[in-house]
mmCIF file of C-alpha atoms in Angstrom:
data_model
loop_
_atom_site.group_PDB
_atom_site.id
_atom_site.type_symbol
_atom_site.label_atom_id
_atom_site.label_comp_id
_atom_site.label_asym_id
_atom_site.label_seq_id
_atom_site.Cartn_x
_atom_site.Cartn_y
_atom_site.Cartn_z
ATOM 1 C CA UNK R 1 4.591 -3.776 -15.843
ATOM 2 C CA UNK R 2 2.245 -0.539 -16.041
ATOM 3 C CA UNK R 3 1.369 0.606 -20.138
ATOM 4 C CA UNK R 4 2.353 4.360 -20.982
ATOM 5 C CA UNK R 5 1.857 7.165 -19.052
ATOM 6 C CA UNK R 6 -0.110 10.034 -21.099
ATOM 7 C CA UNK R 7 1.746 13.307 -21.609
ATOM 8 C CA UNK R 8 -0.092 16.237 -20.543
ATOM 9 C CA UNK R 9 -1.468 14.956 -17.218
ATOM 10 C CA UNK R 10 -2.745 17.592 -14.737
ATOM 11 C CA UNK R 11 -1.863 16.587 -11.523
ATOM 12 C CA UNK R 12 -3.018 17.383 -7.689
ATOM 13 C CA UNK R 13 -1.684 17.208 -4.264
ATOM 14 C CA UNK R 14 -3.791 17.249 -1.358
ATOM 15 C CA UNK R 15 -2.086 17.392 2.051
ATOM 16 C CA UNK R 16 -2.228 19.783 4.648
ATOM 17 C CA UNK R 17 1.611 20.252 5.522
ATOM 18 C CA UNK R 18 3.092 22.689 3.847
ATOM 19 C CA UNK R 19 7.098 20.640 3.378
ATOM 20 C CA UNK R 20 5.020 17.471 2.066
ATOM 21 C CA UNK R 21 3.670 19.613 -0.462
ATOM 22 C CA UNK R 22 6.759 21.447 -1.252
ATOM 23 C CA UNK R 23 8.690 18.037 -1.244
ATOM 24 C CA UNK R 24 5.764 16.079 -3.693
ATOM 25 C CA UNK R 25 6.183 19.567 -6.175
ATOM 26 C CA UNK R 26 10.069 19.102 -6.284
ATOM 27 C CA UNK R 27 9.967 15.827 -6.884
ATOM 28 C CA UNK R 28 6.752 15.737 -9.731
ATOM 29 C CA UNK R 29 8.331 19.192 -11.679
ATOM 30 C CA UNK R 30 11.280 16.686 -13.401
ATOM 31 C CA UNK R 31 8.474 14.437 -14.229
ATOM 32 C CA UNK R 32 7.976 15.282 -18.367
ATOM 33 C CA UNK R 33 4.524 13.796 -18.566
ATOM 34 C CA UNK R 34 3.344 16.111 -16.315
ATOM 35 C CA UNK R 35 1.803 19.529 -17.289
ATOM 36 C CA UNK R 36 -0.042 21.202 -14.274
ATOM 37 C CA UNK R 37 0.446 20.355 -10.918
ATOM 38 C CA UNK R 38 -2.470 21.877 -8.274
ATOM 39 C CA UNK R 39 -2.339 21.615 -4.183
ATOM 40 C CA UNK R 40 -5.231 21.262 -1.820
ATOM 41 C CA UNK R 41 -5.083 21.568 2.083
ATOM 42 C CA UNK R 42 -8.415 20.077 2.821
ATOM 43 C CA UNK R 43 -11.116 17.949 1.855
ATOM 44 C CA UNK R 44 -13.145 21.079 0.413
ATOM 45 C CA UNK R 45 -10.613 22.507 -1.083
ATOM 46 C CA UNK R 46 -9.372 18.800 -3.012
ATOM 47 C CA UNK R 47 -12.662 18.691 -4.760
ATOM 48 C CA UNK R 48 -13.074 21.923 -5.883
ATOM 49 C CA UNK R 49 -9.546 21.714 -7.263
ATOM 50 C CA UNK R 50 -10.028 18.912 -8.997
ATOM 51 C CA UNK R 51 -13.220 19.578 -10.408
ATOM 52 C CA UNK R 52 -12.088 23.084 -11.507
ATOM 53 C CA UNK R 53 -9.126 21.771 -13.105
ATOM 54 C CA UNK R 54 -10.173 18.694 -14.507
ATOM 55 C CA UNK R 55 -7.450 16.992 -12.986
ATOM 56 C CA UNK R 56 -6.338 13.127 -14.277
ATOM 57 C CA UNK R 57 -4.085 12.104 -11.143
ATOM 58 C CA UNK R 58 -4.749 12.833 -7.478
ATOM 59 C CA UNK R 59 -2.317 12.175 -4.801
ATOM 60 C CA UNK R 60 -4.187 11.731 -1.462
ATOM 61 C CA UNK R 61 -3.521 12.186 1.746
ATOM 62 C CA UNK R 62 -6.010 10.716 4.476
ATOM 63 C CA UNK R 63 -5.885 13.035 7.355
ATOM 64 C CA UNK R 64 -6.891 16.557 6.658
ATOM 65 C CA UNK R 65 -8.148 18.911 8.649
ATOM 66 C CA UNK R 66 -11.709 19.138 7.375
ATOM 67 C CA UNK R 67 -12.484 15.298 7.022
ATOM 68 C CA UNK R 68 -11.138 12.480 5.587
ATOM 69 C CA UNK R 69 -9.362 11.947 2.313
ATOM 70 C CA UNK R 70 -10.853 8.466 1.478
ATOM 71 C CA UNK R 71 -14.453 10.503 1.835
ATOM 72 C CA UNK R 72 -12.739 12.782 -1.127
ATOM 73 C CA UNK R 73 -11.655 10.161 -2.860
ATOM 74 C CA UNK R 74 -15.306 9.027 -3.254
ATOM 75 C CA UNK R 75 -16.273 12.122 -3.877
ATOM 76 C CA UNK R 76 -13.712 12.860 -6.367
ATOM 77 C CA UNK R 77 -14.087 9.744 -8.155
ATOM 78 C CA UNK R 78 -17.845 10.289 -8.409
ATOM 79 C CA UNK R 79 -17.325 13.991 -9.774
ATOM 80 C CA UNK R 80 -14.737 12.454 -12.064
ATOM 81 C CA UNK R 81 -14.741 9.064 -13.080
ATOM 82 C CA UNK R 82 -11.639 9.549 -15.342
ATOM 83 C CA UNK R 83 -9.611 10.581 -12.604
ATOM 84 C CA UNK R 84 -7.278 8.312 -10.627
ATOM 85 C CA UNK R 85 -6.560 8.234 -7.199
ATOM 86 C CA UNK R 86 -3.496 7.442 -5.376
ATOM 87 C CA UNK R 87 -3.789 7.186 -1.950
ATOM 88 C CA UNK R 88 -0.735 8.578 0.489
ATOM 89 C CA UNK R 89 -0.227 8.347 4.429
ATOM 90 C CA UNK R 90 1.185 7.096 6.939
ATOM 91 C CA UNK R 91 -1.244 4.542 8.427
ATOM 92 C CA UNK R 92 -0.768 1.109 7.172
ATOM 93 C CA UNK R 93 -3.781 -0.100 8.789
ATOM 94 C CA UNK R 94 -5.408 -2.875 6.350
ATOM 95 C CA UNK R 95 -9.090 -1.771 6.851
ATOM 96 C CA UNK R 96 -7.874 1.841 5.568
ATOM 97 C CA UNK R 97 -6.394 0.451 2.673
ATOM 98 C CA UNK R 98 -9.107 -1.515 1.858
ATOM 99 C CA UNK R 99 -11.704 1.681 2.151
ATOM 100 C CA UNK R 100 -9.802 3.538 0.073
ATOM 101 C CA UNK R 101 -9.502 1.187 -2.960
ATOM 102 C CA UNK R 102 -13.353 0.691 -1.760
ATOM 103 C CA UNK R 103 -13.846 4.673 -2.564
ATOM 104 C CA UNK R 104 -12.351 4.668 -5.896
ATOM 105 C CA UNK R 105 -8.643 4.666 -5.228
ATOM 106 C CA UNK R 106 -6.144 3.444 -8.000
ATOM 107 C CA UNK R 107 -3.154 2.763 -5.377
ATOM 108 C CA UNK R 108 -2.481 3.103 -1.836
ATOM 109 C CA UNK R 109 1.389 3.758 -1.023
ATOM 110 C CA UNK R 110 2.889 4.918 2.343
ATOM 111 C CA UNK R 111 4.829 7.852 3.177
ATOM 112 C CA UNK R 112 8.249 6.079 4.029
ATOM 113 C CA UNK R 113 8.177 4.830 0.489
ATOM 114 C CA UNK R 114 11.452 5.691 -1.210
ATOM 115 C CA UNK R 115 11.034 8.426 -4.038
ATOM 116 C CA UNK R 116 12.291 6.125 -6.966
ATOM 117 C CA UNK R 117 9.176 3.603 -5.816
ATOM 118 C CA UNK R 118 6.766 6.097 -5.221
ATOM 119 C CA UNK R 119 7.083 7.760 -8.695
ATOM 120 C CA UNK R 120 7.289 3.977 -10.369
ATOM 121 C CA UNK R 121 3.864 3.818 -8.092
ATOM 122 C CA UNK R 122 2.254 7.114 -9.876
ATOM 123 C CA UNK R 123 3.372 6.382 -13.373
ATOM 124 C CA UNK R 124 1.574 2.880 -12.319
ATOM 125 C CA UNK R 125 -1.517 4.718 -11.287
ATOM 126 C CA UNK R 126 -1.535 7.294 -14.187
ATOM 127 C CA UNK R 127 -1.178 4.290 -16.640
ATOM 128 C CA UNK R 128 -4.679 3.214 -15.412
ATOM 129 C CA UNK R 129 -3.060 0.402 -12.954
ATOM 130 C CA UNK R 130 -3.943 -1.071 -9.554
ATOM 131 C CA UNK R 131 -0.716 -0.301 -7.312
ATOM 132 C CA UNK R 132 -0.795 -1.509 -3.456
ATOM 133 C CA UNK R 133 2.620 -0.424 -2.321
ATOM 134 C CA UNK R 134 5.285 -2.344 -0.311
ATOM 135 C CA UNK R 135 4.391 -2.984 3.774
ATOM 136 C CA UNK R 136 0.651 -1.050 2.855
ATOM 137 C CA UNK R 137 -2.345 -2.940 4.904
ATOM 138 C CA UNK R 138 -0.205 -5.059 7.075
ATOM 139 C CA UNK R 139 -1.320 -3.664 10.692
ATOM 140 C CA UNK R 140 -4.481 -5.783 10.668
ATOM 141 C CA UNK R 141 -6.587 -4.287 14.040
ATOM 142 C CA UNK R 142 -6.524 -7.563 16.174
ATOM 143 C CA UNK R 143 -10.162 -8.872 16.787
ATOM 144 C CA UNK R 144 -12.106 -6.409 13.801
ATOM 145 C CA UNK R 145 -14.832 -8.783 11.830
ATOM 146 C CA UNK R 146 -16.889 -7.311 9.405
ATOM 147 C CA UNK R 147 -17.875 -10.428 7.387
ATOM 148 C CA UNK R 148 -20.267 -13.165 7.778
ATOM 149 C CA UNK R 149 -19.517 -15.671 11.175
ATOM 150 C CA UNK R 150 -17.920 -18.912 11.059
ATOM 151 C CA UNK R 151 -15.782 -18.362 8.050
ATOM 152 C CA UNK R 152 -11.840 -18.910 8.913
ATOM 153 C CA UNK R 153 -9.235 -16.983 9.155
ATOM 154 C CA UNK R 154 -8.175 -14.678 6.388
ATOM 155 C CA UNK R 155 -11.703 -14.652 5.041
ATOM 156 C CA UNK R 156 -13.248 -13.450 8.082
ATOM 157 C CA UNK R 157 -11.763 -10.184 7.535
ATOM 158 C CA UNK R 158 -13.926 -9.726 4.537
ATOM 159 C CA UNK R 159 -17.336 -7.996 4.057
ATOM 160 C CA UNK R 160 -20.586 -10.000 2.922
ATOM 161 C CA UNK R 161 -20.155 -7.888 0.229
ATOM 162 C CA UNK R 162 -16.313 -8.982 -0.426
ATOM 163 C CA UNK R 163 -17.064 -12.648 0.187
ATOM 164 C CA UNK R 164 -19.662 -12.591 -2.311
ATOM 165 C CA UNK R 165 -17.462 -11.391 -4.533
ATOM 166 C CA UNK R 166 -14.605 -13.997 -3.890
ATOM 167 C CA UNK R 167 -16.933 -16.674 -4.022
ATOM 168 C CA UNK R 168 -18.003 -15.534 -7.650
ATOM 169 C CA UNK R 169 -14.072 -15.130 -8.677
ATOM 170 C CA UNK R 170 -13.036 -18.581 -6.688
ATOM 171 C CA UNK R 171 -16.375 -19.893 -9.691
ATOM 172 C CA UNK R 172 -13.789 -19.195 -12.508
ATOM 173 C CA UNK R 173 -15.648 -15.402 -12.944
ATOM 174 C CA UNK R 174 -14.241 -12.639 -14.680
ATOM 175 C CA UNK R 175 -14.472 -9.100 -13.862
ATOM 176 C CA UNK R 176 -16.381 -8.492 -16.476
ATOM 177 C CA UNK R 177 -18.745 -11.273 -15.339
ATOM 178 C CA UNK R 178 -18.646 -10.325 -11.569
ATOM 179 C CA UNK R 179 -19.399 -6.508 -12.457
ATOM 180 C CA UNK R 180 -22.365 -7.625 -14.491
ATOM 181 C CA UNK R 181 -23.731 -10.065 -11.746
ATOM 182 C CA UNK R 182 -23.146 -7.255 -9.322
ATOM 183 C CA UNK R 183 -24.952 -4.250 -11.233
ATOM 184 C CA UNK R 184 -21.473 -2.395 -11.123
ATOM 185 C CA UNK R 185 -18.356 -1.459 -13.544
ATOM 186 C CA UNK R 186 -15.274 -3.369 -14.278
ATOM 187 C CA UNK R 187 -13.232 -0.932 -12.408
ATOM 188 C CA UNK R 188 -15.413 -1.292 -8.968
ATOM 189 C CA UNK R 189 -14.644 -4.864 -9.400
ATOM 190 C CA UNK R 190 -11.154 -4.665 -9.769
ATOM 191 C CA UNK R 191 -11.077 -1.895 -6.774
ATOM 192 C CA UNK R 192 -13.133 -4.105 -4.900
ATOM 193 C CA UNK R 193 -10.520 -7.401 -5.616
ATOM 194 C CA UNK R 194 -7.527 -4.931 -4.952
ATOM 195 C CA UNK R 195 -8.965 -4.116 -1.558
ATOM 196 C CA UNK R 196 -9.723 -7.833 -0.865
ATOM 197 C CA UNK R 197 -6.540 -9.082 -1.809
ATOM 198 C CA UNK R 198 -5.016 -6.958 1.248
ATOM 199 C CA UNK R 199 -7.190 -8.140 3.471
ATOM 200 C CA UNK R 200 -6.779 -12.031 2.498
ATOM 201 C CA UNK R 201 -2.841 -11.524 1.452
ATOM 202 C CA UNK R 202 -2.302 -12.616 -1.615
ATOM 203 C CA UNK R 203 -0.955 -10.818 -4.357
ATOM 204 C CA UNK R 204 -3.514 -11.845 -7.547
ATOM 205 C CA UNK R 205 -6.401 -13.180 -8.696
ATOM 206 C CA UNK R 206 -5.314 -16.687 -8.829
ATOM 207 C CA UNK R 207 -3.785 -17.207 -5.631
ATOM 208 C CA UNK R 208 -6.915 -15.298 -4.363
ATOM 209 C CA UNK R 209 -8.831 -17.869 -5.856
ATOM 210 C CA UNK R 210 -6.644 -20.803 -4.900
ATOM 211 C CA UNK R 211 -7.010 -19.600 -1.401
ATOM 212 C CA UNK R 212 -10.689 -19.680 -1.751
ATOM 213 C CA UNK R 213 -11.260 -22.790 -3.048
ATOM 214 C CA UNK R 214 -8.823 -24.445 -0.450
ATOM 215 C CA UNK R 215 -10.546 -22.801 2.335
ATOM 216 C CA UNK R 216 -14.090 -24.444 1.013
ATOM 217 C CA UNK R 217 -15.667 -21.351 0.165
ATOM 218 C CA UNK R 218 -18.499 -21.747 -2.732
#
């Protein structure tokens, strides 16, 4: 269970068809915690929005017409580190997911997702928590390896990068620990674990690093 949600919250919606945005304003205007609520078509037009406005939430979609939305995610997330993130779109492809929560993303939900569960997903998100929604990531590309050779299946999904960090958590590391090894914040780390958790399928930390260890990696 998320913590509060903040009153107050300025939120944006970037998507470049014109019902989605109609239908994510209906649905956020009964929401009480939230004060302002901003759309963006584009990737241009998302960051100058949210830089402008100071936003705190950002709902995301990944195909626009100028780019890509995990690309303004980054960029978002660099121009506003208070900001979250939640990723929204209709391809469930793991890789995506895991470049998103890679960029900065605080959740990554799909568009089928009922209303109920996607606003439970956004107060999630808002309250400053990791939320991978239902079905997300499971259309793994047949044949894609990014990670080192040899290493069996799930962990051959992973990046060098992503292994190294599994390897540290599998050691009994905290995120704290990991973050300090790694020269980078808590919240990269726990991104970084979020996106790997897809990838490997498991749900936590500790079955993540139950999985590790029983697959010999060290």
């Amino acid at each position: 269970m998320w913590g509060p949600v903040k009153t107050g919250q300025r939120v944006l919606i970037v998507d470049d068809h014109p019902i989605v945005l109609h239908g994510l304003r209906m649905l956020l205007e009964s929401e009480p915690w939230i004060e302002e609520i901003t759309e963006a078509r584009s990737v241009a037009e998302a960051i100058k929005e949210a830089v402008t406005r100071r936003v705190h939430l950002v709902i995301m979609d990944v195909r626009l017409p100028d780019g890509d939305g995990v690309e303004a995610t980054r960029r978002i997330v660099r121009a506003l580190p208070e900001a979250a993130v939640l990723v929204m779109t209709m391809d469930n492809d793991v890789d995506l997911v895991a470049r998103a929560m890679e960029a900065g993303a605080h959740g990554f939900v799909l568009k089928d997702l009922d209303p109920a569960d996607f606003l439970n997903s956004l107060r999630a998100v808002a309250s400053g928590s990791v939320v991978i929604g239902p079905h997300a990531g499971v259309r793994v590309r047949a044949g894609t390896r990014s990670g080192p050779a040899g290493l069996p299946p799930p962990l051959d999904s992973l990046t060098t990068r992503e292994i190294e960090i599994l390897t540290m958590l599998a050691a009994s590391g905290t995120t704290a620990d990991i973050g300090r090894r790694l020269g980078v914040s808590q919240k990269t780390v726990r991104n970084q674990l979020s996106a790997i958790f897809v990838k490997i399928g498991v749900h936590d930390r500790v079955q993540a690093a139950l999985l590790a260890q029983r697959l010999g990696l060290k």
